[in-house]
Short mmCIF file of C-alpha atoms and ligand atoms in Angstrom, two decimals:
data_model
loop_
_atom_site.label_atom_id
_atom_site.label_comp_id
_atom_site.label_asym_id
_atom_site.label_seq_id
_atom_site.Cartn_x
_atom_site.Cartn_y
_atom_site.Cartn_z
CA UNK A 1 -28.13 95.77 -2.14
CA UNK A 2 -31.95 95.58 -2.60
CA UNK A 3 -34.03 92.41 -2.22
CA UNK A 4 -35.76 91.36 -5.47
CA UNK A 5 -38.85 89.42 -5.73
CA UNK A 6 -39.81 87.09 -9.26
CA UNK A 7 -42.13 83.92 -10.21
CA UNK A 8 -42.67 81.78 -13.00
CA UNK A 9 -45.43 82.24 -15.37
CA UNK A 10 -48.23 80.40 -13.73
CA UNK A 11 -46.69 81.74 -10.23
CA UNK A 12 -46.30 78.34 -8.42
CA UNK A 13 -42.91 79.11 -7.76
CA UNK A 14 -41.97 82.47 -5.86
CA UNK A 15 -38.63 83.53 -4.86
CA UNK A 16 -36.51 86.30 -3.32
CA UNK A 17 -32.79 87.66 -3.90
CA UNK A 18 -30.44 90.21 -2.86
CA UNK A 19 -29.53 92.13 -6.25
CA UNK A 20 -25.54 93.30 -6.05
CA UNK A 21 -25.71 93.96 -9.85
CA UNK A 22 -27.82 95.73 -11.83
CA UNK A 23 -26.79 94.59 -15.19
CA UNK A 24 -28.61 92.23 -17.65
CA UNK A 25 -26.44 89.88 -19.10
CA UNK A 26 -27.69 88.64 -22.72
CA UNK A 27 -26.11 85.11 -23.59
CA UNK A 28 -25.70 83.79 -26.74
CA UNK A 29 -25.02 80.40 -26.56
CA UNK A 30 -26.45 77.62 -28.61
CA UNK A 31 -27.55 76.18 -25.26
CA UNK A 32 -29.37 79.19 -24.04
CA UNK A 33 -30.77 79.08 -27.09
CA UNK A 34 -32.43 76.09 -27.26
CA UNK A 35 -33.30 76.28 -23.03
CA UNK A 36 -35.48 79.71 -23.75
CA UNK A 37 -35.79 79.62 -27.03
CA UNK A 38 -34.01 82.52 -27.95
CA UNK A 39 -31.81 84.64 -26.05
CA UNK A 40 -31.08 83.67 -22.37
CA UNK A 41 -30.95 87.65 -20.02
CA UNK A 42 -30.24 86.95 -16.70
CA UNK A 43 -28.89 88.91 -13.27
CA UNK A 44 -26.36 87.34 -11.41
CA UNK A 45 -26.40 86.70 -7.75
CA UNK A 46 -25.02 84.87 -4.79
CA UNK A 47 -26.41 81.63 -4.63
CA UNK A 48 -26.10 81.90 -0.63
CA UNK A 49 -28.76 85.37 -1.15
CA UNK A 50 -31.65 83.54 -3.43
CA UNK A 51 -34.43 81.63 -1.37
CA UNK A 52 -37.29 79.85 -3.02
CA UNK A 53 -40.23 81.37 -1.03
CA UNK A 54 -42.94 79.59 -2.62
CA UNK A 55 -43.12 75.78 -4.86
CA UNK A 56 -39.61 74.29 -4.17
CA UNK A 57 -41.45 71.30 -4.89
CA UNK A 58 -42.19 72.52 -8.47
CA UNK A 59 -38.47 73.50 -9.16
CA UNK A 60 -36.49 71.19 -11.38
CA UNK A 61 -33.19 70.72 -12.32
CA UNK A 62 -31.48 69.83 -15.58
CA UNK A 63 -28.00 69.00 -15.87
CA UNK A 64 -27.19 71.19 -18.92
CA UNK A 65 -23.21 70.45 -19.41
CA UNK A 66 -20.61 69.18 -16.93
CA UNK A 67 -20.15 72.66 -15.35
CA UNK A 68 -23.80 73.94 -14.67
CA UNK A 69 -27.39 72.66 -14.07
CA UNK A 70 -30.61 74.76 -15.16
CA UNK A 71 -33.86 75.24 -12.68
CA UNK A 72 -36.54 75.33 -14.13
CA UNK A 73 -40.91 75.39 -12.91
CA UNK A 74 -42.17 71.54 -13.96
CA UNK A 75 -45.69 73.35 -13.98
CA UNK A 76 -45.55 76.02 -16.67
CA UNK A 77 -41.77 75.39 -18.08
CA UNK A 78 -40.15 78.91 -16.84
CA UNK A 79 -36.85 78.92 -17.14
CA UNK A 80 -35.90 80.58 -14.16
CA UNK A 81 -32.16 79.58 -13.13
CA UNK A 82 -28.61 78.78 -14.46
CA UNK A 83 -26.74 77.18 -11.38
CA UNK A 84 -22.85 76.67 -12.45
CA UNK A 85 -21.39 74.15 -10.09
CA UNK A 86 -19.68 75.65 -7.26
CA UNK A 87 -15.85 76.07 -8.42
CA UNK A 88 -13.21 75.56 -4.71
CA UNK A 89 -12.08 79.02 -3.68
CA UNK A 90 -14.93 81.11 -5.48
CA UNK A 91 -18.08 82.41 -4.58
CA UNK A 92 -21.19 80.49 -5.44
CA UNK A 93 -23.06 82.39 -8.28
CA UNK A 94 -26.10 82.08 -9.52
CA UNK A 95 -28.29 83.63 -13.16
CA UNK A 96 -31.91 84.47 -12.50
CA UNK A 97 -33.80 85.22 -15.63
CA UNK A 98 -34.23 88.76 -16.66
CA UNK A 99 -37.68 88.24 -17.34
CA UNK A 100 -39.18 86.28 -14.38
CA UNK A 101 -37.83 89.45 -11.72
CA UNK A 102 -41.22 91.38 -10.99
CA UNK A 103 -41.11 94.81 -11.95
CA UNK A 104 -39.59 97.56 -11.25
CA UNK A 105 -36.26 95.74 -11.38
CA UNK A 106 -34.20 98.66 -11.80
CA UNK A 107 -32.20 96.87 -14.06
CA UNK A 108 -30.13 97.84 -17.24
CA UNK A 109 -28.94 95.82 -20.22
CA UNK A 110 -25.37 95.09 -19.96
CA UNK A 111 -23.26 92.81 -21.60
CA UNK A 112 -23.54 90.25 -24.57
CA UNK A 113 -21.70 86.89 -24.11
CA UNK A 114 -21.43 84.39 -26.38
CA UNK A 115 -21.51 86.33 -29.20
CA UNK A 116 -19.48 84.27 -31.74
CA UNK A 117 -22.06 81.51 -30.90
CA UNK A 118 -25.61 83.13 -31.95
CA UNK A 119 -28.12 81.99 -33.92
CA UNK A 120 -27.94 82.39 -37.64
CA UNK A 121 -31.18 84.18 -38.03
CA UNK A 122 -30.73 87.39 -36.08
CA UNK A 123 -27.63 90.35 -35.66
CA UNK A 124 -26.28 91.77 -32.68
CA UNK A 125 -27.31 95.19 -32.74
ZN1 ZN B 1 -44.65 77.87 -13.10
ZN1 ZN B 2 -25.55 80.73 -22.61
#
């Protein structure tokens, strides 16, 4: 396990995780979609090993469906995290975006979800 660092684009909002996986997942879904405006990459994690370090006043939450809720910074619009509710029995997870982890991650691309659900203007290498 190695403790990750990322911020949003204007940096008001800092935080820190415990990385268990290494692998990029790339989500498809017409939700994702329209949230990042493309393709949604994010590294999951416990919820119980992310801590907002800096600007938990800036971080907002949108209820995205009845299972999940999407943090986001009010300041610059950085999508940062996809929260699904927590489910009795299982672990809390949580996605951090690919892109907002400060380099080097020492991450890989892994898996594509959602592919059956992708936008109509790209392919799926
Ligand atoms: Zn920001
Ligand atoms: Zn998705």
């Amino acid at each position: 396990m190695t403790q990750k660092t990322g911020r949003c684009m204007c940096g008001a909002i800092e935080y820190i995780f415990e990385a268990d996986r290494k692998d990029v997942i790339v989500c498809h879904c017409g939700q994702c979609r329209q949230w990042s405006g493309h393709l949604w990459a994010s590294v999951n994690a416990a919820f119980d090993k992310l801590e907002i370090t800096k600007g938990m006043d800036r971080l907002r939450w949108f209820r995205s469906s009845d299972a999940a809720r999407r943090g986001f910074c009010r300041e610059c619009g950085s999508a940062l995290f996809w929260h699904g509710d927590k489910i009795e029995g299982r672990k809390e997870r949580i996605a951090i975006a690919a892109g907002t982890v400060n380099a080097p991650t020492d991450f890989y691309q892994g898996e594509h979800i959602f592919q059956d659900d992708k936008g109509d203007y790209y392919e799926i290498a």
